[in-house]
Amino acid sequence: MKTKVSLVLFFSLVVLVLGIRWFHLSSLSESSSTAMSYLQDEGLFVLYHEGEFGPYKITKNNVNEKPYRNYLSVQQYSQEFYMGKEIHHEFFYVSNHPLSDVYGFGRILVTVIMTDEEVIGAFSVKNGNVYPLLEEVK
């Protein structure tokens, strides 16, 4: 009897958590939804949208300063590509990521770099280190 009650409580909790996650992710802005779709297309499971930052512009004066140089150094485009654009970031926690601790479990913070409604880059952060979006720890 206790096992049945425990199972019912466990599954009720799972349904509640998934329902809250669904509600949270279904109420995202257009920009956040575009960023989330990009991450899902890359094979990541989005757990939570942590927020956004921006807009701002990268200039010749600040391109080599932290944090810009850290995350621009792991992008597919050169630093010049990002200069002068109005940029904003969308922050997500994901799982099913090469940086996750055990077999894809464990949440990893990823940042999607956007201009207007277009994704122009992304990166992962673990233990304060910046990696390309799908970089594995070696």
Short mmCIF file of C-alpha atoms in Angstrom, two decimals:
data_model
loop_
_atom_site.label_atom_id
_atom_site.label_comp_id
_atom_site.label_asym_id
_atom_site.label_seq_id
_atom_site.Cartn_x
_atom_site.Cartn_y
_atom_site.Cartn_z
CA MET A 1 0.00 0.00 0.00
CA LYS A 2 2.80 2.41 0.90
CA THR A 3 4.50 1.64 -2.43
CA LYS A 4 1.38 2.58 -4.39
CA VAL A 5 0.96 5.83 -2.49
CA SER A 6 4.65 6.65 -3.00
CA LEU A 7 4.37 5.96 -6.73
CA VAL A 8 1.26 8.12 -7.06
CA LEU A 9 2.97 10.96 -5.18
CA PHE A 10 6.13 10.62 -7.27
CA PHE A 11 4.27 10.66 -10.58
CA SER A 12 2.11 13.57 -9.41
CA LEU A 13 5.26 15.53 -8.60
CA VAL A 14 6.75 14.72 -12.02
CA VAL A 15 3.56 15.87 -13.78
CA LEU A 16 3.53 19.08 -11.72
CA VAL A 17 7.17 19.89 -12.51
CA LEU A 18 6.73 19.17 -16.23
CA GLY A 19 3.57 21.28 -16.26
CA ILE A 20 5.36 24.23 -14.67
CA ARG A 21 8.24 23.84 -17.14
CA TRP A 22 5.82 23.71 -20.10
CA PHE A 23 3.94 26.80 -18.87
CA HIS A 24 7.19 28.73 -18.33
CA LEU A 25 8.61 27.86 -21.76
CA SER A 26 5.33 28.44 -23.60
CA SER A 27 5.16 32.05 -22.42
CA LEU A 28 8.54 33.18 -23.83
CA SER A 29 8.99 36.24 -26.02
CA GLU A 30 9.53 35.81 -29.77
CA SER A 31 13.27 36.34 -29.38
CA SER A 32 13.52 33.83 -26.52
CA SER A 33 11.46 31.30 -28.47
CA THR A 34 13.80 31.65 -31.47
CA ALA A 35 16.80 31.08 -29.22
CA MET A 36 15.15 28.05 -27.58
CA SER A 37 14.32 26.54 -30.99
CA TYR A 38 17.95 26.99 -32.02
CA LEU A 39 19.12 25.05 -28.95
CA GLN A 40 16.56 22.30 -29.54
CA ASP A 41 17.70 22.03 -33.18
CA GLU A 42 21.24 21.54 -31.83
CA GLY A 43 19.95 18.56 -29.84
CA LEU A 44 19.80 20.14 -26.39
CA PHE A 45 16.95 19.70 -23.92
CA VAL A 46 15.97 23.13 -22.58
CA LEU A 47 15.17 23.02 -18.88
CA TYR A 48 14.64 26.67 -18.10
CA HIS A 49 14.95 30.18 -19.57
CA GLU A 50 17.08 32.15 -17.15
CA GLY A 51 16.57 35.59 -18.69
CA GLU A 52 18.17 37.94 -21.15
CA PHE A 53 20.70 40.75 -21.31
CA GLY A 54 21.08 43.67 -23.67
CA PRO A 55 20.96 45.26 -26.08
CA TYR A 56 24.54 46.49 -26.30
CA LYS A 57 27.19 47.06 -28.98
CA ILE A 58 30.71 45.73 -29.25
CA THR A 59 33.18 48.35 -30.38
CA LYS A 60 36.88 48.43 -31.24
CA ASN A 61 37.47 49.88 -27.76
CA ASN A 62 35.87 47.03 -25.81
CA VAL A 63 36.24 43.98 -28.07
CA ASN A 64 39.38 42.81 -26.23
CA GLU A 65 37.95 43.34 -22.75
CA LYS A 66 36.30 40.72 -20.58
CA PRO A 67 33.70 39.30 -21.01
CA TYR A 68 33.58 40.01 -24.74
CA ARG A 69 36.94 38.46 -25.62
CA ASN A 70 36.08 35.30 -23.64
CA TYR A 71 32.92 34.42 -25.50
CA LEU A 72 33.90 35.87 -28.87
CA SER A 73 37.02 33.67 -28.92
CA VAL A 74 34.84 30.52 -29.10
CA GLN A 75 32.55 31.69 -31.92
CA GLN A 76 32.65 30.58 -35.56
CA TYR A 77 32.85 34.19 -36.79
CA SER A 78 35.68 36.68 -36.23
CA GLN A 79 35.38 39.46 -33.67
CA GLU A 80 34.83 41.98 -36.47
CA PHE A 81 31.59 40.23 -37.43
CA TYR A 82 30.05 41.25 -34.08
CA MET A 83 31.28 44.85 -33.98
CA GLY A 84 28.67 47.56 -34.48
CA LYS A 85 25.71 45.17 -34.23
CA GLU A 86 23.02 45.64 -31.60
CA ILE A 87 23.39 42.39 -29.65
CA HIS A 88 21.46 40.75 -26.86
CA HIS A 89 21.84 37.45 -25.02
CA GLU A 90 19.29 34.81 -24.09
CA PHE A 91 20.28 32.56 -21.15
CA PHE A 92 19.08 28.96 -20.77
CA TYR A 93 19.82 25.97 -18.60
CA VAL A 94 19.98 22.78 -20.65
CA SER A 95 20.69 19.10 -20.20
CA ASN A 96 21.81 16.47 -22.68
CA HIS A 97 24.98 18.49 -23.18
CA PRO A 98 28.58 17.24 -23.63
CA LEU A 99 29.62 19.28 -20.57
CA SER A 100 27.01 17.63 -18.35
CA ASP A 101 28.52 15.62 -15.54
CA VAL A 102 27.05 12.14 -15.92
CA TYR A 103 25.76 10.74 -19.21
CA GLY A 104 24.14 13.99 -20.29
CA PHE A 105 22.51 14.71 -16.92
CA GLY A 106 23.24 17.88 -15.04
CA ARG A 107 22.30 21.37 -16.08
CA ILE A 108 24.62 23.57 -18.10
CA LEU A 109 24.19 27.30 -18.69
CA VAL A 110 24.21 28.25 -22.36
CA THR A 111 23.96 31.70 -23.86
CA VAL A 112 22.54 32.40 -27.29
CA ILE A 113 23.88 35.57 -28.94
CA MET A 114 21.29 37.36 -31.06
CA THR A 115 20.87 40.44 -33.17
CA ASP A 116 17.29 41.44 -33.87
CA GLU A 117 15.57 38.04 -34.01
CA GLU A 118 18.53 36.17 -35.57
CA VAL A 119 20.91 33.80 -33.78
CA ILE A 120 24.52 34.80 -34.50
CA GLY A 121 26.34 32.66 -31.96
CA ALA A 122 26.16 30.66 -28.75
CA PHE A 123 28.40 29.40 -25.99
CA SER A 124 28.37 27.20 -22.89
CA VAL A 125 29.63 27.98 -19.41
CA LYS A 126 30.80 25.46 -16.83
CA ASN A 127 32.74 26.24 -13.66
CA GLY A 128 33.31 29.79 -14.90
CA ASN A 129 34.95 28.63 -18.15
CA VAL A 130 33.54 29.54 -21.57
CA TYR A 131 33.25 26.85 -24.28
CA PRO A 132 31.80 26.66 -27.77
CA LEU A 133 28.14 25.63 -27.59
CA LEU A 134 28.67 21.88 -27.92
CA GLU A 135 32.28 21.56 -26.76
CA GLU A 136 33.23 18.49 -24.78
CA VAL A 137 35.57 18.63 -21.79
CA LYS A 138 38.86 16.94 -22.62
#
